[in-house]
Coordinates of C-alpha atoms in Angstrom, one line a residue:
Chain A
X29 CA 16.6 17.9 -13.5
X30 CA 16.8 19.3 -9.6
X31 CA 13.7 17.9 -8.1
X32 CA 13.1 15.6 -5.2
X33 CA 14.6 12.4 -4.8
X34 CA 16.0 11.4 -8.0
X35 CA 18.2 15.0 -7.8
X36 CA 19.5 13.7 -4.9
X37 CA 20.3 10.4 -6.0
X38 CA 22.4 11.8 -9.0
X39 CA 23.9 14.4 -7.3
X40 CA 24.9 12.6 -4.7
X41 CA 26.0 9.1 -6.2
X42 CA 30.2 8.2 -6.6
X43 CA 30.9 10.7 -4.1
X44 CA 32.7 9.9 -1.0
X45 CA 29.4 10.3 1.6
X46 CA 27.9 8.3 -0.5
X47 CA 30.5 5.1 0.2
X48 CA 31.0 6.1 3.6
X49 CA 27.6 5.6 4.4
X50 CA 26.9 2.5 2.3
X51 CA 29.7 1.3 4.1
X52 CA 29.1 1.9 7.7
X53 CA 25.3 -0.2 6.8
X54 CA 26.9 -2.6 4.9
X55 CA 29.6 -3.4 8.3
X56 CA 26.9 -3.4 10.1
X57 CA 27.6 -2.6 13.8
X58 CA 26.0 -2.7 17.0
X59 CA 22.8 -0.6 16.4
X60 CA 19.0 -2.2 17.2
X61 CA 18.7 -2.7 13.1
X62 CA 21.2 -5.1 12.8
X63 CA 20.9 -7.3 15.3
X64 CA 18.4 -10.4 15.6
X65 CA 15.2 -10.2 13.6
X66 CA 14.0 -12.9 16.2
X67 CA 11.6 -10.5 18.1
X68 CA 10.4 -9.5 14.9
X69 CA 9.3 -12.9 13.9
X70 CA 8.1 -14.1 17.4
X71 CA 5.7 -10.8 17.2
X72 CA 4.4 -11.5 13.2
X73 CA 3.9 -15.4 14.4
X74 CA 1.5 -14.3 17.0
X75 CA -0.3 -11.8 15.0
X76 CA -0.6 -13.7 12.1
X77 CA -1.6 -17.3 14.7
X78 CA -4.4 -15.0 15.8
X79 CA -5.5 -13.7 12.6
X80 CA -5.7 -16.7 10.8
X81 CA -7.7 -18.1 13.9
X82 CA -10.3 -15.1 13.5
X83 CA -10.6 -15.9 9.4
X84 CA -11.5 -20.0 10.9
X85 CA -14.0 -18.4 13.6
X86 CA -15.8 -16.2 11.1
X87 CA -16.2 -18.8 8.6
X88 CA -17.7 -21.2 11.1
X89 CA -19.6 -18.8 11.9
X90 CA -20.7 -17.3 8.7
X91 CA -21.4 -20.9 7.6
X92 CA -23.6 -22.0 10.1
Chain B
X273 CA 10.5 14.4 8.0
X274 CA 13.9 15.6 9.0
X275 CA 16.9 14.2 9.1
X276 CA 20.4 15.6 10.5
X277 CA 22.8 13.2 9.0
X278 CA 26.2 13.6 10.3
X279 CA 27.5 14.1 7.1
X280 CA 25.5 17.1 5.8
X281 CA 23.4 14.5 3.7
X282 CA 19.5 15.0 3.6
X283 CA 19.0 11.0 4.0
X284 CA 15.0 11.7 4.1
X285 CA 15.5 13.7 0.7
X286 CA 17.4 10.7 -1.0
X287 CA 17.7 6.7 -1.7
X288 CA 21.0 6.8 0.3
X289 CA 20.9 4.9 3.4
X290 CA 19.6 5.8 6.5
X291 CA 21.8 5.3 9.2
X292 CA 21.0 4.2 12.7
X293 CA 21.3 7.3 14.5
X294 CA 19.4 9.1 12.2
X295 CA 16.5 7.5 12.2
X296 CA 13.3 9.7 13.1
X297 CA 11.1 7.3 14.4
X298 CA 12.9 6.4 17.7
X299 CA 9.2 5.4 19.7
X300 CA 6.6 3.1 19.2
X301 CA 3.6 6.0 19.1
X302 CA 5.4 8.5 16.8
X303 CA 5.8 5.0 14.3
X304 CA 2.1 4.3 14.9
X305 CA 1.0 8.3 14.3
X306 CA 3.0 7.9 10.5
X307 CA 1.2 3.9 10.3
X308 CA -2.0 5.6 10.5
X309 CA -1.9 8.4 8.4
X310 CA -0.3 5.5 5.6
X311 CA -3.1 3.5 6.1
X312 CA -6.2 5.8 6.1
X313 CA -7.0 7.5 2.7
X314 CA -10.9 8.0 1.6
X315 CA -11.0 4.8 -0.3
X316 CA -11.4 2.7 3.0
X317 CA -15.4 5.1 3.3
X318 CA -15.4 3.5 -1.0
X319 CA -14.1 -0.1 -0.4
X320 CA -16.1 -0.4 3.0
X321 CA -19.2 1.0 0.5
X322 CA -18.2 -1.8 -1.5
X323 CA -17.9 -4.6 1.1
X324 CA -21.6 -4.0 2.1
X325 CA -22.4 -4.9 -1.1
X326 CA -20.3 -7.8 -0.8
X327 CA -22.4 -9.7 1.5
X328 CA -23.8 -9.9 5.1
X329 CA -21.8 -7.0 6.7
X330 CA -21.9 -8.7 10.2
X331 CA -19.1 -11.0 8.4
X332 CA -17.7 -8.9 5.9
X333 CA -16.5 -6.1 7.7
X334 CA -14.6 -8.3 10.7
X335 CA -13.2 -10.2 7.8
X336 CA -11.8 -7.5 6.0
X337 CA -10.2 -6.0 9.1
X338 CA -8.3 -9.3 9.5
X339 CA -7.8 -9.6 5.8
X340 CA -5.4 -6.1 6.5
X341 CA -3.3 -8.0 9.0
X342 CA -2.9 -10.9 7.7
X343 CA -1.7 -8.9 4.0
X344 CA 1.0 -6.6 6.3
X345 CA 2.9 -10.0 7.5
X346 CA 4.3 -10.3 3.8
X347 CA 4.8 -7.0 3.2
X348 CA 7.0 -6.4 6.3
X349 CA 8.7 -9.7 6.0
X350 CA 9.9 -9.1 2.4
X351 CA 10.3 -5.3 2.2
X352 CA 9.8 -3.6 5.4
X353 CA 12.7 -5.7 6.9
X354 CA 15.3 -5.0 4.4
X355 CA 14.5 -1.6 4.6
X356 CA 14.5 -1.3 8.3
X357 CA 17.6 -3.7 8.3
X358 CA 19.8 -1.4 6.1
X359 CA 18.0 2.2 5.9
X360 CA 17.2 1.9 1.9
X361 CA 14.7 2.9 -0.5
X362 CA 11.9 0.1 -0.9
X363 CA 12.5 -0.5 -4.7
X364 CA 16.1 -0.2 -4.1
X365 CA 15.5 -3.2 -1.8
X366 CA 14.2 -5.2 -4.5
X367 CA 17.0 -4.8 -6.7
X368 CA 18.9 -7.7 -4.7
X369 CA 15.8 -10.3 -5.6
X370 CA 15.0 -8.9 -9.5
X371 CA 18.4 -7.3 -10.3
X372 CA 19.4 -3.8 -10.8
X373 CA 16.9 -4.1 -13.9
X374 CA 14.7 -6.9 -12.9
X375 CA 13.4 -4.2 -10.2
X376 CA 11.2 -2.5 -12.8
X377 CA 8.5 -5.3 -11.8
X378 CA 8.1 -4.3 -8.6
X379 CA 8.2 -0.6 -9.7
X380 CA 5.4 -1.5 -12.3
X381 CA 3.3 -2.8 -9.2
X382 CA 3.6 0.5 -7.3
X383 CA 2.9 2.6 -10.4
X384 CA -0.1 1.1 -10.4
X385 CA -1.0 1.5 -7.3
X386 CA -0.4 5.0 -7.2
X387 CA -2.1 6.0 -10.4
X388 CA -5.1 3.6 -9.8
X389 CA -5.8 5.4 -6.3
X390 CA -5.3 9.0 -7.9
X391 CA -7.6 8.2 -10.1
X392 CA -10.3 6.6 -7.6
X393 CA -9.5 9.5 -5.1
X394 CA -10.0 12.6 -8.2
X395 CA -13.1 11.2 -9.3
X396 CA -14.1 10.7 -5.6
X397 CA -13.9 14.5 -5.1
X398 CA -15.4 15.4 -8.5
X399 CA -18.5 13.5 -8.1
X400 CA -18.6 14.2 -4.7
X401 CA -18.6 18.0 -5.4
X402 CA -21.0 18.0 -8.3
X403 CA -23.5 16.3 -5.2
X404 CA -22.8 19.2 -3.0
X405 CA -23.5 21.7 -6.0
X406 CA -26.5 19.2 -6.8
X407 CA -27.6 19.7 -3.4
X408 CA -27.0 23.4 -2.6
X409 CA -28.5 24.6 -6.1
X410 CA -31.5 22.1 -5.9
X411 CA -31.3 20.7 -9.5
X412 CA -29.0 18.3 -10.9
X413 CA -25.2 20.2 -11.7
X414 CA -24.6 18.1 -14.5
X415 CA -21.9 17.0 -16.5
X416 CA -19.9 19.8 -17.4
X417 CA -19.7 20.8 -13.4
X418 CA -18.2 17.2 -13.2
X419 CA -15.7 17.8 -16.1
X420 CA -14.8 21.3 -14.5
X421 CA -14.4 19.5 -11.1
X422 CA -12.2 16.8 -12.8
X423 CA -10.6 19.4 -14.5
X424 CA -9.9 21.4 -11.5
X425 CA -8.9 19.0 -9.5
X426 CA -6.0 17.4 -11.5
X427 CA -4.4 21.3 -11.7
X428 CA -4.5 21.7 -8.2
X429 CA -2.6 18.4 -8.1
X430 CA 0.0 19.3 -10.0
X431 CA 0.2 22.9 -8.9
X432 CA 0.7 20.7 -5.0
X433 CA 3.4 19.0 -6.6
X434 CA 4.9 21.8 -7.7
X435 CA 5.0 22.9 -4.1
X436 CA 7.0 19.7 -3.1
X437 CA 6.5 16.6 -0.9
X438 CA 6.6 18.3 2.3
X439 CA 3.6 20.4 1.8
X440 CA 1.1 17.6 0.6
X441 CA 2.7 15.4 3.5
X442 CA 1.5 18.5 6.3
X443 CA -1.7 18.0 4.6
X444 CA -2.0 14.3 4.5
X445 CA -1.1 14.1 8.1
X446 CA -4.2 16.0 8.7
X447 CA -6.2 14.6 6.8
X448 CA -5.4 10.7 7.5
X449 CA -6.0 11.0 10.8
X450 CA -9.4 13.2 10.2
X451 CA -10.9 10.8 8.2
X452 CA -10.5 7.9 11.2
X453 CA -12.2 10.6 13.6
X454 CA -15.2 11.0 11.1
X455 CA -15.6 7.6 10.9
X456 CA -16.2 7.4 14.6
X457 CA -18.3 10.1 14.3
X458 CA -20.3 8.9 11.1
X459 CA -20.9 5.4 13.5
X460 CA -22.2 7.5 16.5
X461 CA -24.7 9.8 14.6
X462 CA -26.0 6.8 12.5
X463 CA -26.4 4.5 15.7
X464 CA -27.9 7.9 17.7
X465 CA -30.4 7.6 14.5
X466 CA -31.3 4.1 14.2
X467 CA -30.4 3.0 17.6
X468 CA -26.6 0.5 18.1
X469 CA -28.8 -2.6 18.6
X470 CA -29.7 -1.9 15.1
X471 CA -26.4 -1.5 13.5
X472 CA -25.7 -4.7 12.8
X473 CA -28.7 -5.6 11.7
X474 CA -28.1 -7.1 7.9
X475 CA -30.1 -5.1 4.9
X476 CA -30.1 -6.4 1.4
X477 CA -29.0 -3.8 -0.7
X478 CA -31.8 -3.1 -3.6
X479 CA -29.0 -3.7 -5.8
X480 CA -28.7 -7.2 -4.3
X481 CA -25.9 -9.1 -3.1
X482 CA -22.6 -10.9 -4.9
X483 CA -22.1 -13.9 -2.3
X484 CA -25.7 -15.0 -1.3
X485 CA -23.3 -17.6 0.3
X486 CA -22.2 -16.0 3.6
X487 CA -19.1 -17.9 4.0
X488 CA -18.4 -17.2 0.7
X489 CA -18.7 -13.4 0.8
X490 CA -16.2 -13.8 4.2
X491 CA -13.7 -15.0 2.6
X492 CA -13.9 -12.9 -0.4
X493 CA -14.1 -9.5 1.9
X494 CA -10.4 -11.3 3.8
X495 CA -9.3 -11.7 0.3
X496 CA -10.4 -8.2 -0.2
X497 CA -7.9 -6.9 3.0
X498 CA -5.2 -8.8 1.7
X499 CA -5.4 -7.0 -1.0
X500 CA -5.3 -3.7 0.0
X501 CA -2.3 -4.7 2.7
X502 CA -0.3 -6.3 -0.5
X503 CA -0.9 -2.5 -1.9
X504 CA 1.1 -1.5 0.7
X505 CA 4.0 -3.7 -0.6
X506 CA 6.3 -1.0 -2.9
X507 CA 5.9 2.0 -0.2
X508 CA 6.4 0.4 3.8
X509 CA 10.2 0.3 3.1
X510 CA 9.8 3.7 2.8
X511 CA 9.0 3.8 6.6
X512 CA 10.6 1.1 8.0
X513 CA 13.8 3.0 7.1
X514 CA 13.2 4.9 9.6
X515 CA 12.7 3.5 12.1
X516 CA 15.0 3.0 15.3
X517 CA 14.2 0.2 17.0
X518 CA 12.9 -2.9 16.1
X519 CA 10.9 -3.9 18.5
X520 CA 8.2 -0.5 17.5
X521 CA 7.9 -2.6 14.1
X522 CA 5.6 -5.1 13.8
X523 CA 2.5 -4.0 16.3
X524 CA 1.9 -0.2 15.7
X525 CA 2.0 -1.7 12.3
X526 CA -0.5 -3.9 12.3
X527 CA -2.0 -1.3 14.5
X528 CA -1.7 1.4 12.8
X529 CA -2.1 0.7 8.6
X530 CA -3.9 -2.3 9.2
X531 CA -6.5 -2.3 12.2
X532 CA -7.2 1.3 12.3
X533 CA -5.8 3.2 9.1
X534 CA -7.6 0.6 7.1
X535 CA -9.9 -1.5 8.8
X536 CA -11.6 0.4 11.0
X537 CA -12.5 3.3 8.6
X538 CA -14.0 0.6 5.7
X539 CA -15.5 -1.7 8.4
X540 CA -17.4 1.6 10.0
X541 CA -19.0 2.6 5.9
X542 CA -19.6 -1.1 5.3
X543 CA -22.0 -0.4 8.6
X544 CA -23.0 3.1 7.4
X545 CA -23.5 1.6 3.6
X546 CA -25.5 -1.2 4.9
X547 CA -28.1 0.9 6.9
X548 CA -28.6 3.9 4.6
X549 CA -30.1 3.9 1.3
X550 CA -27.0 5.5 -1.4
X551 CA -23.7 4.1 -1.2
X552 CA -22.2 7.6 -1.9
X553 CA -20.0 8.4 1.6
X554 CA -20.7 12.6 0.5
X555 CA -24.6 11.4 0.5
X556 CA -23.8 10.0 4.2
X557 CA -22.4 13.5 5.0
X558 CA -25.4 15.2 3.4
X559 CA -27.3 12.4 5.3
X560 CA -26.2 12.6 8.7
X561 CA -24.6 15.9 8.7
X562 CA -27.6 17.6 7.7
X563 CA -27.4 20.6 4.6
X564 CA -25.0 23.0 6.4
X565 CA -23.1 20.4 8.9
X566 CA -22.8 17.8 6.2
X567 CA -21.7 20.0 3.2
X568 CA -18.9 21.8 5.5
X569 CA -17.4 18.2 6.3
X570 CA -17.7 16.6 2.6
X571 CA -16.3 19.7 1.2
X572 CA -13.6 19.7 4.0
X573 CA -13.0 16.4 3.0
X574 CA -12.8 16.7 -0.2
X575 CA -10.4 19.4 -0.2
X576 CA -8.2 17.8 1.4
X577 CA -7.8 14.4 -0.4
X578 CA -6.2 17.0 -3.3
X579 CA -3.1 16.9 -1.5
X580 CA -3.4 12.8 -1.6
X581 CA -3.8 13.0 -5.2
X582 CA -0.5 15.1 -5.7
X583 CA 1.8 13.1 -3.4
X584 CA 0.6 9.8 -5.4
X585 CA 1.2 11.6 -8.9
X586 CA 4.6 12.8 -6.6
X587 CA 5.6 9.2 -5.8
X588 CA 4.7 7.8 -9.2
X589 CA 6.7 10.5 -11.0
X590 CA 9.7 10.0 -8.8
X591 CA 9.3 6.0 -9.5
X592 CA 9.6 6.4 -12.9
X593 CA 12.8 8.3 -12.5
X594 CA 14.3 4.8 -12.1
X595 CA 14.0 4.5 -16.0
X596 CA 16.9 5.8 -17.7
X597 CA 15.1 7.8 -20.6
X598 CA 12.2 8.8 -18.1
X599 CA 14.8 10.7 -16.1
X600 CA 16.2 12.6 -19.1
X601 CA 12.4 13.9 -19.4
X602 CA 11.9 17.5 -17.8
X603 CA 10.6 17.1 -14.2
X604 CA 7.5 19.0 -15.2
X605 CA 6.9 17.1 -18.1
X606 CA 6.9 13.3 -16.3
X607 CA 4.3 15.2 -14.1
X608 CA 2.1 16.9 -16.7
X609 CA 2.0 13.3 -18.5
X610 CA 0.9 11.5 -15.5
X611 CA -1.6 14.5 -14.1
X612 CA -3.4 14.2 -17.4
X613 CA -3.3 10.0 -17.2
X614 CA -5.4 10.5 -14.3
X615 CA -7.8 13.2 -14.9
X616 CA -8.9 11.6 -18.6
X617 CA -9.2 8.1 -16.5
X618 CA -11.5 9.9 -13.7
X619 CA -13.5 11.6 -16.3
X620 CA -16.1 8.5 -15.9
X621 CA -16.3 8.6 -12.1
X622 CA -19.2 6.0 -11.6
X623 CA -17.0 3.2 -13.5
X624 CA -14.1 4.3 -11.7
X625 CA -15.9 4.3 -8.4
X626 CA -16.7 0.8 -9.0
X627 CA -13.9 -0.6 -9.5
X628 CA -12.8 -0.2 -6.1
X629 CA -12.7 -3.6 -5.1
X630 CA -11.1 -4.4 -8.2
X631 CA -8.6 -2.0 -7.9
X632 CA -7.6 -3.9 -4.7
X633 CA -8.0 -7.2 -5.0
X634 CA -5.6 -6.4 -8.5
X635 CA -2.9 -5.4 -6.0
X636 CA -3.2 -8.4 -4.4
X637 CA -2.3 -10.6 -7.6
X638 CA 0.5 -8.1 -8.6
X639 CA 2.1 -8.4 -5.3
X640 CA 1.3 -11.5 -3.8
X641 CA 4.1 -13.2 -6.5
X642 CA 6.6 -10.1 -5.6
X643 CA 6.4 -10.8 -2.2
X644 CA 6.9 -14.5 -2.1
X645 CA 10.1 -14.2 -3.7
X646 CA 11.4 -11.6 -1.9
X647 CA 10.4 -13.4 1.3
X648 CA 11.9 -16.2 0.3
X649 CA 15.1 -14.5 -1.0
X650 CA 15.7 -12.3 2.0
X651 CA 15.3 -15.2 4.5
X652 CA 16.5 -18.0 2.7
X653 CA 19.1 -16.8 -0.1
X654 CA 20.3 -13.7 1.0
X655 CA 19.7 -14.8 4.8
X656 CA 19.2 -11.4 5.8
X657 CA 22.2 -9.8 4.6
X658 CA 22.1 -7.5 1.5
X659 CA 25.5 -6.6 -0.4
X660 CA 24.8 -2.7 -0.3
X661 CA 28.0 -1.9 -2.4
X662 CA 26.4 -4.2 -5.3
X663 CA 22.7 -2.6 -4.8
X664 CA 24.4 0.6 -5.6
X665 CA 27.1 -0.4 -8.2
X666 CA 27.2 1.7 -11.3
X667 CA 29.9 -0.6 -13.0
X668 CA 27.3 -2.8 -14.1
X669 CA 29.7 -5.8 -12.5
X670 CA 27.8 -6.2 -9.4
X671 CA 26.2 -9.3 -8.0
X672 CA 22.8 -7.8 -8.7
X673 CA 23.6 -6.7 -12.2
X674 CA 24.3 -10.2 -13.7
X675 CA 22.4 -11.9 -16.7
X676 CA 22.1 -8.5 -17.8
X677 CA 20.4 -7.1 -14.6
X678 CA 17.8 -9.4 -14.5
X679 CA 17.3 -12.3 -12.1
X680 CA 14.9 -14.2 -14.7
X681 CA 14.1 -17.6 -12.4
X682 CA 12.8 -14.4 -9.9
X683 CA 10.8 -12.2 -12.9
X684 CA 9.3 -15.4 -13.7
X685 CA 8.1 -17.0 -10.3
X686 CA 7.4 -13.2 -9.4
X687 CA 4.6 -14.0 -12.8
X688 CA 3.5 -16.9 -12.2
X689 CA 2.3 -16.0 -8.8
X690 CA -0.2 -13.6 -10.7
X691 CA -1.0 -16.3 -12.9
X692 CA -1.5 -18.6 -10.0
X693 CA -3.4 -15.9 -8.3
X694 CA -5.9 -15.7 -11.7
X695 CA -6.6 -19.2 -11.2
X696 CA -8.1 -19.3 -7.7
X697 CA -10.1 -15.6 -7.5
X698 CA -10.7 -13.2 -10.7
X699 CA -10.2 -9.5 -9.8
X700 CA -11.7 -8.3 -12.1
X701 CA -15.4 -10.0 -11.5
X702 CA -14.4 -11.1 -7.7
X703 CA -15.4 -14.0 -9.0
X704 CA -13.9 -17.5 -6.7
X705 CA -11.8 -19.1 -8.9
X706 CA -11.2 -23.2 -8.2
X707 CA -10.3 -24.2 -4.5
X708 CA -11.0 -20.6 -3.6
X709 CA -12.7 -21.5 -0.1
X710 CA -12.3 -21.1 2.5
X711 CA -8.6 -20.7 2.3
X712 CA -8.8 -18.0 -0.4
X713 CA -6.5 -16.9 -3.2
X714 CA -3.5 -15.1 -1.8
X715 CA -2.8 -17.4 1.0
X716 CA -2.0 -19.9 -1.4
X717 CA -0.8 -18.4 -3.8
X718 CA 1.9 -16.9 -1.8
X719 CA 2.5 -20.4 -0.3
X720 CA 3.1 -21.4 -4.1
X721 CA 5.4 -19.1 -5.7
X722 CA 7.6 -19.3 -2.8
X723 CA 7.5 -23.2 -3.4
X724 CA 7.9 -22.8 -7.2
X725 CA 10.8 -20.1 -6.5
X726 CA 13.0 -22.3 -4.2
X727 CA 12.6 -25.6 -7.1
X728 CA 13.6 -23.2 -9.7
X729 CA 16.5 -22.3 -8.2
X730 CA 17.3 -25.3 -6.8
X731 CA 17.3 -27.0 -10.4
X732 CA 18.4 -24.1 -12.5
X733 CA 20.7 -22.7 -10.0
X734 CA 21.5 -25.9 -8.0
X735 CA 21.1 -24.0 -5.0
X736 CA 19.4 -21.5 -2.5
X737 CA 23.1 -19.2 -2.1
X738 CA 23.4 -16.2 -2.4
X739 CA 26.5 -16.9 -4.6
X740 CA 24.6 -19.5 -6.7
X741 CA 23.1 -16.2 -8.4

């Protein structure tokens, strides 16, 4: 079976890339991915604040 | 999607993870181009058909456009984050909250999604091209055109398949973005015909309404959103991975899959639906368009969602390579098998057509449990930190690969979130369950399972570590 991702997966899987780079993510390090999720959150919060307030305003509004 | 791994490994090409520096999407508007063409497909012209008959669409289609937000927090809490966190495969992801085995949920949820939408998209273009041939040879094309079309359709799929992921992606990355530009067009020549005061102006349908109660209907339409977010769940991993920086995440997000890929697209044909007489979006074309204008579009459209067909029946064949015996199967055959699934299932396109809103508010149950407990065990159990070298052990000693693979207290709160689901909305009927308003079903449902998950491990695991596993 050579086709698409799978192929890749069990072609590539025990070799040494393969535990270098699981490695290296798994150390983690100083990249943007790895350090705090906290602007993340702070961004969700405030969408989902203002979403949910929209779903309250509509249903006053649709029930009046 | 390229790569350039320092290694010499195709990252894009595999489940290996993507590593920092070669991640692709290193700005917030290439993230937001990719969002977009993710969230638009031509189901949002069938579901925002459906919303108008949902109720007033003055309500409905606002509340569906905040449903899709409000359904992308979970699904980039619980799987866009570990994926963006540690550059891996979505479903690999899951493997640290259901086990190396216990992942086959989750992978259950996104065949489903896949094949459901195939099948809504092929028998989209085959009834939408027996109303062209309707319409261009004056007399009704019949049945056998449809079962040619179907036919047709579902070999062109698989020939695209054939062709690989990177041809029906070039295609989709037209076409996503096309259909958001025909919906602005479809809203100007509709309110250049009836006037904009009139737009949102509410029409009965003649086939009536299913919420006379207008609250009602709002919240069912949110529900609705959620729904088609929380479809969303097995495949934005697949993105997040790579993605740079993680302050582009959360708004071209929201932006992109949710406001305008979705919303905006479903909210416009809940508008269109509403003011003219057939809920048919090809009709609208015909409509609008006029003969030539309107025929050249449809069938451009149509075309076109081919290629969305094949990279579905693509992602749900390489899903099921996760399954030991599947992926002993010849490539071609896993294909064949699923290319036929879907064309005998669009065969009846009007019952496939509407179950639209079924189709979605279904993903919401299947996912809403999934995602609770991976919310809750990425923040709370794993707290944000995945052991890689067990996701990817073959020994069968890892962490994830104890009780036989399976993290049972997960499978079963992951269940019982669909159950609970059941109880406050039915997807099948869209019928509100008890306690339904005005909070809805997948608001609290999600609340619950993640509730029920945390006692469950708390008394059968007496405790929320990692290492309590």
């Amino acid at each position: 079976m050579k086709h698409g991702w799978a192929a890749k997966v069990s072609d590539d899987e025990g070799s040494e890339a393969m535990l270098t780079r699981i490695r290296l993510m798994q150390d983690g390090g100083s990249a943007d991915c790895f350090a705090s999720s906290r602007p993340i959150f702070v961004s969700l919060i405030l969408w989902l604040t203002a979403s949910l307030l929209g779903w309250l305003l509509l249903v006053m509004l649709a029930s009046r | 999607m390229s790569g350039g791994a320092a290694d010499g490994l195709p990252p894009t090409d595999g489940r290996l993870p993507v590593l920092p520096n070669e991640r692709i999407f290193k700005t917030k508007r290439s993230f937001f181009a990719s969002c977009v063409v993710f969230g638009a497909a031509v189901w949002v012209f069938m579901v925002g058909a459906g919303l108008s008959a949902l109720g007033d669409v003055r309500f409905v289609a606002p509340g569906y456009v905040l449903g899709t937000v409000i359904g992308l927090v979970p699904v980039l809490v619980s799987n866009g984050l570990p994926s963006f966190r540690y550059g891996i495969d979505p479903i690999d992801a899951t493997k640290a909250t259901f086990g190396v085995r216990g992942s086959v949920i989750p992978l259950l949820g996104l065949l489903y999604v896949a094949l459901a939408w195939a099948c809504v998209v092929t028998a989209f273009i085959a009834q939408g091209g027996a109303t062209l041939a309707t319409a261009a040879l004056h007399h009704d094309a019949g049945e056998k055109v449809h079962l040619a079309l179907v036919a047709a359709v579902a070999g062109c799929a698989w020939a695209m398949v054939k062709l690989g992921p990177q041809f029906m992606e070039r295609v989709n990355n037209v076409v996503g973005p096309s259909l958001i530009v025909l919906s602005a067009v479809l809203l100007i020549l509709l309110a250049q015909r009836i006037g904009w005061q009139n737009l949102w102006v509410d029409h009965i349908p003649v086939t009536g309404r299913l919420f006379p109660n207008r609250a009602l209907a709002t919240v069912s339409a949110i529900e609705i959103g959620i729904g088609t977010s929380l479809g969303a769940w097995p495949f934005m991993g697949a993105l997040t991975r790579f993605l740079r920086y993680r302050s582009d995440m959360v708004t071209p997000t929201m932006m992109g899959t949710g406001v305008l890929g979705a919303g905006f697209g479903a909210a416009v044909s809940a508008v269109v639906a509403n003011a003219l007489p057939s809920p048919d979006p090809v009709a609208w074309f015909l409509d609008l368009g006029g003969p030539w204008l309107g025929s050249l579009v449809a069938g451009s459209v149509l075309l076109g969602n081919i290629a969305v067909v094949g990279l579905f029946i693509y992602f749900a064949a390489v899903a099921m390579q996760q399954v030991s015996w599947i992926r002993r199967l010849q490539w071609d055959l896993v294909v064949a098998g699923l290319v036929l699934v879907v064309g005998a299932a669009a065969v009846n396109a009007k019952v496939v057509l509407s179950l639209v809103l079924t189709i979605a508010a279904y993903q919401g149950m299947l996912f809403v449990g999934i995602a609770a407990v991976a919310t809750v065990n990425y923040l709370f159990i794993e707290k944000q930190r995945i052991d890689l070298d067990a996701l990817f052990d073959e020994t069968g000693r890892g962490r994830y690969a104890r009780s036989g693979g399976v993290d049972w207290i997960a499978c079963f709160a992951a269940t019982a979130g669909a159950v609970i689901y059941r109880i406050f909305y039915d997807p099948l009927t869209l019928k509100p369950g008890i306690g339904f308003f005005p909070l809805g079903a997948s608001l609290p449902s999600f609340c619950l399972t993640m509730a029920l998950f945390v006692v469950l491990r708390l008394v059968f695991r007496r405790g929320l570590s990692s290492l309590d596993r």
